[in-house]
């Protein structure tokens, strides 16, 4: 990825931090993920979200992260718990994650000529968005599970 695109992406990510945090707040409060986590096993919930955050460092694309979430849900536990909106934690996290992905990546595309962003650059940019989103999500889960 060239320096100009990387710098532009970093600028957008910094500028859109509140959008990411607001979406995570919505996920926790309105979707009910926070309550579902708080009602469960605190250590296991923290560990599962830490594993997801750590997976971003090893992932080669966001689809791997989505697959990781689906796999965790299939095993049961915290990911399968139902939230106040009737969906599982895994489904709610996936929906929120993809909403942020699409919105923030779209803004990066607007600041740059989206048609000139290569497939490899898009993959890398989306992973950078994932790192930020999942890092903030882990912090929020840790706070929610302690209260």
mmCIF file of C-alpha atoms in Angstrom:
data_model
loop_
_atom_site.group_PDB
_atom_site.id
_atom_site.type_symbol
_atom_site.label_atom_id
_atom_site.label_comp_id
_atom_site.label_asym_id
_atom_site.label_seq_id
_atom_site.Cartn_x
_atom_site.Cartn_y
_atom_site.Cartn_z
ATOM 1 C CA UNK A 1 0.000 0.000 0.000
ATOM 2 C CA UNK A 2 1.400 3.375 -0.909
ATOM 3 C CA UNK A 3 2.106 6.045 1.703
ATOM 4 C CA UNK A 4 -0.653 8.374 0.523
ATOM 5 C CA UNK A 5 -3.373 5.734 0.838
ATOM 6 C CA UNK A 6 -2.058 4.565 4.219
ATOM 7 C CA UNK A 7 -1.967 8.140 5.544
ATOM 8 C CA UNK A 8 -5.482 8.813 4.253
ATOM 9 C CA UNK A 9 -6.798 5.622 5.866
ATOM 10 C CA UNK A 10 -5.189 6.490 9.199
ATOM 11 C CA UNK A 11 -6.745 9.952 9.042
ATOM 12 C CA UNK A 12 -10.208 8.505 8.330
ATOM 13 C CA UNK A 13 -9.871 5.927 11.126
ATOM 14 C CA UNK A 14 -8.910 8.630 13.627
ATOM 15 C CA UNK A 15 -11.694 10.907 12.457
ATOM 16 C CA UNK A 16 -14.263 8.094 12.652
ATOM 17 C CA UNK A 17 -13.311 6.819 16.109
ATOM 18 C CA UNK A 18 -16.540 8.197 17.585
ATOM 19 C CA UNK A 19 -18.571 6.425 14.884
ATOM 20 C CA UNK A 20 -16.921 3.134 15.886
ATOM 21 C CA UNK A 21 -17.398 3.763 19.603
ATOM 22 C CA UNK A 22 -21.035 4.780 19.081
ATOM 23 C CA UNK A 23 -21.709 1.602 17.107
ATOM 24 C CA UNK A 24 -20.138 -0.493 19.865
ATOM 25 C CA UNK A 25 -22.283 1.387 22.393
ATOM 26 C CA UNK A 26 -25.373 0.566 20.324
ATOM 27 C CA UNK A 27 -24.290 -3.082 20.113
ATOM 28 C CA UNK A 28 -23.894 -3.290 23.869
ATOM 29 C CA UNK A 29 -26.942 -1.280 24.923
ATOM 30 C CA UNK A 30 -29.698 -1.368 22.300
ATOM 31 C CA UNK A 31 -28.873 -4.787 20.840
ATOM 32 C CA UNK A 32 -28.341 -6.141 24.361
ATOM 33 C CA UNK A 33 -24.924 -7.733 23.961
ATOM 34 C CA UNK A 34 -23.713 -6.030 27.144
ATOM 35 C CA UNK A 35 -26.515 -7.508 29.237
ATOM 36 C CA UNK A 36 -26.034 -10.972 27.719
ATOM 37 C CA UNK A 37 -22.315 -10.847 28.518
ATOM 38 C CA UNK A 38 -22.888 -9.517 32.044
ATOM 39 C CA UNK A 39 -25.317 -12.382 32.725
ATOM 40 C CA UNK A 40 -22.738 -14.981 31.712
ATOM 41 C CA UNK A 41 -19.366 -16.261 32.794
ATOM 42 C CA UNK A 42 -17.203 -13.125 33.074
ATOM 43 C CA UNK A 43 -13.842 -14.795 32.481
ATOM 44 C CA UNK A 44 -15.025 -16.936 29.594
ATOM 45 C CA UNK A 45 -16.649 -13.924 27.895
ATOM 46 C CA UNK A 46 -13.493 -11.852 28.246
ATOM 47 C CA UNK A 47 -11.362 -14.704 26.948
ATOM 48 C CA UNK A 48 -13.583 -15.260 23.899
ATOM 49 C CA UNK A 49 -13.438 -11.600 22.887
ATOM 50 C CA UNK A 50 -9.690 -11.488 23.578
ATOM 51 C CA UNK A 51 -9.291 -14.487 21.264
ATOM 52 C CA UNK A 52 -11.255 -12.653 18.575
ATOM 53 C CA UNK A 53 -9.165 -9.509 18.994
ATOM 54 C CA UNK A 54 -5.974 -11.575 18.839
ATOM 55 C CA UNK A 55 -7.226 -13.330 15.700
ATOM 56 C CA UNK A 56 -7.078 -10.007 13.832
ATOM 57 C CA UNK A 57 -3.290 -10.119 14.076
ATOM 58 C CA UNK A 58 -3.199 -13.506 12.337
ATOM 59 C CA UNK A 59 -6.055 -13.039 9.863
ATOM 60 C CA UNK A 60 -5.338 -12.511 6.192
ATOM 61 C CA UNK A 61 -8.827 -11.090 5.529
ATOM 62 C CA UNK A 62 -11.966 -10.112 7.431
ATOM 63 C CA UNK A 63 -13.774 -13.185 6.139
ATOM 64 C CA UNK A 64 -11.496 -15.244 8.405
ATOM 65 C CA UNK A 65 -12.713 -13.217 11.368
ATOM 66 C CA UNK A 66 -16.332 -13.775 10.366
ATOM 67 C CA UNK A 67 -15.629 -17.478 10.060
ATOM 68 C CA UNK A 68 -13.991 -17.442 13.496
ATOM 69 C CA UNK A 69 -17.131 -15.873 15.010
ATOM 70 C CA UNK A 70 -19.396 -18.392 13.251
ATOM 71 C CA UNK A 71 -17.200 -21.257 14.450
ATOM 72 C CA UNK A 72 -17.292 -19.963 18.030
ATOM 73 C CA UNK A 73 -21.077 -19.686 17.873
ATOM 74 C CA UNK A 74 -21.355 -23.264 16.600
ATOM 75 C CA UNK A 75 -19.466 -24.411 19.700
ATOM 76 C CA UNK A 76 -22.031 -22.729 21.947
ATOM 77 C CA UNK A 77 -21.091 -20.745 25.013
ATOM 78 C CA UNK A 78 -21.078 -16.964 25.146
ATOM 79 C CA UNK A 79 -21.367 -16.473 21.369
ATOM 80 C CA UNK A 80 -24.642 -18.381 21.190
ATOM 81 C CA UNK A 81 -26.344 -16.467 24.019
ATOM 82 C CA UNK A 82 -29.470 -14.573 22.975
ATOM 83 C CA UNK A 83 -29.675 -10.837 23.404
ATOM 84 C CA UNK A 84 -32.698 -8.613 24.036
ATOM 85 C CA UNK A 85 -33.170 -8.200 20.285
ATOM 86 C CA UNK A 86 -33.570 -11.987 19.905
ATOM 87 C CA UNK A 87 -30.294 -12.503 18.026
ATOM 88 C CA UNK A 88 -27.206 -14.273 19.307
ATOM 89 C CA UNK A 89 -24.160 -12.355 20.463
ATOM 90 C CA UNK A 90 -22.318 -13.726 17.409
ATOM 91 C CA UNK A 91 -24.929 -12.415 14.962
ATOM 92 C CA UNK A 92 -25.076 -9.033 16.679
ATOM 93 C CA UNK A 93 -21.285 -8.680 16.696
ATOM 94 C CA UNK A 94 -21.069 -9.744 13.047
ATOM 95 C CA UNK A 95 -23.750 -7.249 11.999
ATOM 96 C CA UNK A 96 -22.155 -4.397 13.945
ATOM 97 C CA UNK A 97 -18.669 -5.277 12.699
ATOM 98 C CA UNK A 98 -19.789 -5.342 9.072
ATOM 99 C CA UNK A 99 -21.719 -2.089 9.449
ATOM 100 C CA UNK A 100 -18.550 -0.355 10.652
ATOM 101 C CA UNK A 101 -16.502 -2.083 7.947
ATOM 102 C CA UNK A 102 -18.779 -0.856 5.179
ATOM 103 C CA UNK A 103 -19.165 2.681 6.515
ATOM 104 C CA UNK A 104 -15.508 3.357 7.309
ATOM 105 C CA UNK A 105 -14.173 1.643 4.200
ATOM 106 C CA UNK A 106 -16.672 3.670 2.162
ATOM 107 C CA UNK A 107 -15.283 6.877 3.650
ATOM 108 C CA UNK A 108 -11.740 5.794 2.802
ATOM 109 C CA UNK A 109 -12.931 5.139 -0.745
ATOM 110 C CA UNK A 110 -14.503 8.601 -0.920
ATOM 111 C CA UNK A 111 -11.249 10.269 0.101
ATOM 112 C CA UNK A 112 -9.325 8.279 -2.487
ATOM 113 C CA UNK A 113 -10.251 7.086 -5.923
ATOM 114 C CA UNK A 114 -11.976 3.870 -4.848
ATOM 115 C CA UNK A 115 -11.584 2.390 -8.318
ATOM 116 C CA UNK A 116 -7.802 2.626 -7.950
ATOM 117 C CA UNK A 117 -7.637 0.786 -4.609
ATOM 118 C CA UNK A 118 -6.302 -2.675 -5.341
ATOM 119 C CA UNK A 119 -7.865 -5.842 -3.950
ATOM 120 C CA UNK A 120 -4.806 -6.330 -1.727
ATOM 121 C CA UNK A 121 -5.011 -2.761 -0.444
ATOM 122 C CA UNK A 122 -8.716 -3.177 0.299
ATOM 123 C CA UNK A 123 -8.003 -6.367 2.225
ATOM 124 C CA UNK A 124 -5.312 -4.608 4.240
ATOM 125 C CA UNK A 125 -7.487 -1.551 4.893
ATOM 126 C CA UNK A 126 -10.380 -3.683 6.079
ATOM 127 C CA UNK A 127 -8.063 -5.516 8.468
ATOM 128 C CA UNK A 128 -6.927 -2.166 9.882
ATOM 129 C CA UNK A 129 -10.562 -1.242 10.479
ATOM 130 C CA UNK A 130 -11.050 -4.638 12.154
ATOM 131 C CA UNK A 131 -8.093 -4.121 14.481
ATOM 132 C CA UNK A 132 -9.504 -0.817 15.692
ATOM 133 C CA UNK A 133 -13.113 -2.039 16.009
ATOM 134 C CA UNK A 134 -12.248 -5.306 17.758
ATOM 135 C CA UNK A 135 -9.783 -3.612 20.088
ATOM 136 C CA UNK A 136 -12.446 -1.159 21.247
ATOM 137 C CA UNK A 137 -14.987 -3.974 21.452
ATOM 138 C CA UNK A 138 -12.691 -5.974 23.725
ATOM 139 C CA UNK A 139 -12.230 -2.977 26.024
ATOM 140 C CA UNK A 140 -15.996 -2.487 26.218
ATOM 141 C CA UNK A 141 -16.641 -6.173 26.904
ATOM 142 C CA UNK A 142 -14.060 -6.083 29.690
ATOM 143 C CA UNK A 143 -15.767 -3.050 31.273
ATOM 144 C CA UNK A 144 -19.260 -4.531 30.928
ATOM 145 C CA UNK A 145 -18.253 -7.877 32.401
ATOM 146 C CA UNK A 146 -16.679 -6.190 35.436
ATOM 147 C CA UNK A 147 -19.816 -4.196 36.324
#
